[in-house]
XYZ file of N, CA and C in Angstrom:
252
model
N 30.913 -25.833 -16.136
C 31.059 -26.730 -17.350
C 32.200 -27.099 -18.105
N 32.261 -26.998 -19.216
C 33.865 -26.702 -19.985
C 33.089 -26.638 -21.235
N 34.122 -26.375 -22.120
C 33.750 -26.473 -24.037
C 35.046 -26.347 -23.702
N 35.024 -26.734 -25.194
C 36.806 -26.543 -25.897
C 36.366 -27.885 -27.448
N 37.725 -27.259 -28.027
C 37.815 -27.707 -29.915
C 38.214 -28.582 -29.527
N 37.565 -29.934 -30.533
C 38.356 -31.341 -30.988
C 38.680 -31.650 -32.671
N 39.824 -32.433 -33.132
C 39.719 -32.985 -34.872
C 38.490 -34.053 -34.613
N 38.164 -34.693 -33.415
C 37.213 -35.845 -33.332
C 36.159 -35.249 -33.518
N 34.926 -36.361 -33.356
C 33.669 -35.999 -33.446
C 33.993 -37.018 -31.802
N 32.873 -36.280 -30.627
C 32.392 -37.058 -29.278
C 30.914 -37.494 -29.175
N 30.397 -38.727 -29.218
C 28.821 -38.103 -29.241
C 28.402 -37.897 -27.646
N 27.559 -37.111 -28.212
C 26.725 -36.515 -27.215
C 26.433 -37.593 -26.178
N 26.287 -37.266 -24.966
C 25.825 -38.913 -23.756
C 27.150 -39.349 -23.531
N 28.528 -39.089 -23.938
C 29.531 -39.961 -23.739
C 29.781 -39.312 -22.337
N 30.693 -40.116 -21.043
C 31.079 -39.926 -20.428
C 32.253 -39.574 -20.541
N 32.826 -38.749 -19.453
C 34.539 -38.680 -20.045
C 34.943 -37.999 -18.495
N 36.855 -38.710 -18.584
C 37.400 -38.462 -17.767
C 37.555 -37.530 -17.749
N 37.756 -35.895 -17.189
C 38.933 -34.835 -17.579
C 39.965 -34.485 -16.996
N 41.010 -34.138 -17.355
C 42.186 -34.066 -16.407
C 42.768 -32.590 -16.673
N 43.258 -31.290 -16.218
C 43.238 -30.287 -17.028
C 43.949 -29.239 -15.777
N 44.972 -28.510 -16.099
C 45.497 -27.739 -15.141
C 44.828 -26.298 -14.900
N 44.558 -25.713 -14.332
C 44.099 -24.186 -14.292
C 45.189 -23.368 -14.506
N 45.373 -22.478 -14.496
C 45.828 -21.387 -14.807
C 46.693 -20.800 -13.073
N 47.471 -20.770 -12.599
C 48.582 -20.219 -11.047
C 47.580 -21.392 -10.012
N 47.573 -22.780 -10.639
C 47.411 -23.948 -10.164
C 48.585 -25.076 -10.290
N 49.056 -25.455 -8.888
C 49.733 -26.338 -9.027
C 49.608 -27.877 -9.588
N 48.404 -28.152 -9.194
C 48.066 -29.332 -9.266
C 46.221 -29.312 -10.020
N 46.704 -30.770 -11.157
C 45.849 -30.798 -12.171
C 44.121 -31.072 -12.051
N 43.359 -30.889 -12.210
C 42.095 -30.655 -11.208
C 41.317 -31.744 -12.654
N 40.465 -33.085 -11.751
C 40.559 -33.930 -12.086
C 38.903 -34.257 -11.890
N 37.487 -34.351 -13.400
C 36.632 -34.810 -12.826
C 35.773 -35.022 -13.834
N 34.558 -35.843 -14.580
C 33.990 -36.826 -15.016
C 33.173 -35.637 -15.468
N 32.772 -35.809 -17.139
C 31.877 -34.800 -17.434
C 31.064 -35.575 -18.420
N 29.741 -34.953 -18.713
C 28.770 -35.709 -19.951
C 28.987 -34.580 -21.008
N 29.133 -35.084 -22.626
C 29.146 -34.765 -23.680
C 27.530 -34.611 -23.738
N 27.542 -32.696 -23.643
C 26.146 -32.192 -23.671
C 25.822 -31.373 -25.419
N 27.300 -31.603 -25.777
C 27.033 -30.364 -27.342
C 28.419 -31.278 -28.037
N 27.730 -31.479 -29.443
C 29.070 -31.527 -30.097
C 28.534 -30.574 -31.758
N 29.380 -29.977 -31.495
C 28.980 -29.069 -32.851
C 30.203 -29.255 -33.819
N 29.975 -29.806 -35.532
C 31.146 -29.148 -36.289
C 30.986 -27.760 -36.722
N 32.223 -27.846 -36.564
C 32.455 -26.212 -37.122
C 33.666 -26.143 -38.232
N 32.468 -26.252 -39.841
C 33.125 -26.178 -40.561
C 34.563 -25.987 -41.108
N 33.879 -24.558 -41.110
C 35.577 -23.877 -41.843
C 36.613 -24.336 -40.848
N 36.219 -24.040 -39.510
C 38.076 -24.522 -38.456
C 38.237 -26.228 -38.753
N 37.209 -26.872 -39.249
C 37.967 -28.637 -39.296
C 37.699 -29.394 -38.138
N 37.270 -28.505 -36.868
C 36.600 -29.542 -36.143
C 35.304 -30.017 -35.058
N 35.380 -29.141 -33.980
C 34.193 -29.845 -32.968
C 33.970 -30.064 -31.957
N 33.049 -28.278 -31.446
C 32.845 -27.258 -30.716
C 32.185 -28.793 -29.633
N 32.519 -29.324 -28.303
C 32.153 -30.262 -27.398
C 32.231 -28.949 -26.380
N 30.728 -29.859 -26.254
C 30.100 -28.715 -24.598
C 30.184 -30.300 -23.414
N 30.702 -29.719 -22.323
C 30.432 -30.518 -21.669
C 30.156 -30.523 -20.252
N 29.382 -31.288 -19.103
C 28.471 -30.493 -17.998
C 29.206 -31.691 -16.872
N 29.600 -30.800 -16.006
C 30.346 -31.345 -14.854
C 29.533 -32.632 -14.019
N 30.490 -33.907 -14.096
C 29.761 -34.558 -12.676
C 30.778 -34.757 -11.689
N 29.726 -35.305 -10.584
C 30.471 -36.062 -9.387
C 31.660 -35.197 -9.211
N 32.091 -33.296 -9.570
C 32.976 -32.752 -8.689
C 33.536 -32.738 -7.381
N 34.659 -33.303 -6.728
C 35.520 -32.624 -5.436
C 34.706 -31.724 -5.756
N 35.031 -31.218 -3.861
C 35.164 -29.987 -3.405
C 35.984 -29.439 -3.652
N 36.966 -30.010 -3.403
C 38.678 -29.161 -4.261
C 38.025 -28.479 -5.758
N 37.613 -29.575 -6.363
C 37.583 -29.237 -7.657
C 36.321 -28.816 -7.840
N 35.364 -28.254 -7.290
C 34.372 -27.434 -7.707
C 34.808 -25.779 -7.325
N 35.769 -25.405 -5.944
C 36.037 -24.548 -6.209
C 36.626 -24.188 -6.724
N 38.075 -25.607 -7.673
C 38.783 -24.131 -8.129
C 37.714 -23.990 -9.803
N 36.817 -24.532 -10.376
C 36.066 -24.432 -11.491
C 35.232 -23.119 -11.012
N 34.454 -23.252 -9.903
C 34.327 -21.801 -9.468
C 34.762 -20.399 -9.266
N 36.284 -20.451 -9.201
C 37.344 -19.495 -9.139
C 37.540 -19.410 -10.899
N 37.329 -20.248 -11.711
C 37.101 -19.857 -13.009
C 36.803 -19.234 -13.284
N 35.418 -19.672 -13.365
C 34.294 -19.526 -13.741
C 34.522 -17.997 -13.359
N 33.903 -17.762 -12.258
C 34.555 -16.273 -11.969
C 35.105 -15.277 -12.775
N 36.624 -16.044 -12.925
C 38.118 -14.683 -13.190
C 37.372 -13.978 -14.878
N 36.814 -15.672 -15.471
C 36.443 -15.679 -16.545
C 34.812 -14.514 -17.590
N 34.431 -14.507 -16.271
C 33.165 -13.432 -16.151
C 33.728 -12.358 -16.150
N 34.886 -12.311 -14.995
C 35.078 -10.962 -14.487
C 36.324 -10.417 -16.397
N 36.746 -11.272 -17.229
C 37.301 -10.463 -18.035
C 36.396 -9.964 -19.272
N 35.298 -11.031 -19.442
C 33.765 -10.940 -20.364
C 33.359 -9.471 -20.245
N 33.478 -9.237 -18.953
C 32.263 -7.959 -17.988
C 33.166 -6.956 -18.527
N 34.644 -7.076 -18.706
C 35.894 -5.736 -18.370
C 35.455 -5.794 -20.302
N 35.959 -6.330 -20.876
C 35.742 -6.477 -22.606
C 34.582 -6.123 -23.127
N 33.655 -6.306 -22.456
C 31.992 -6.253 -23.192
C 31.273 -5.354 -22.035
N 31.773 -4.190 -21.492
C 31.135 -3.281 -20.183
C 29.275 -3.460 -20.850
N 29.297 -2.910 -21.395
C 27.919 -2.684 -22.701
C 26.929 -3.719 -22.406
N 27.372 -5.137 -22.489
C 26.801 -6.359 -21.833
C 26.916 -7.521 -20.980
N 27.175 -6.662 -19.058
C 27.271 -7.570 -18.870
C 26.822 -8.901 -18.365
N 26.922 -9.873 -17.702
C 26.192 -10.674 -17.507
C 27.250 -11.835 -16.713
């Protein structure tokens, strides 16, 4: 999935068409996603949105898996006492 911040509330259950350009990629990834979380961050005056990917193409799935692996590796290196 994906987590991002928005200045607008996006209702849980809503289906979004997402398009984003991952680092080191030349072509944007397009995928549909279902909003599974919308938490208000009062201090930031924003909403944290959690999206679960739906029907990702094989290529989009590969790019998303690479992003996830890179994120987890960076997290592991920055928090070696708490591997995930």
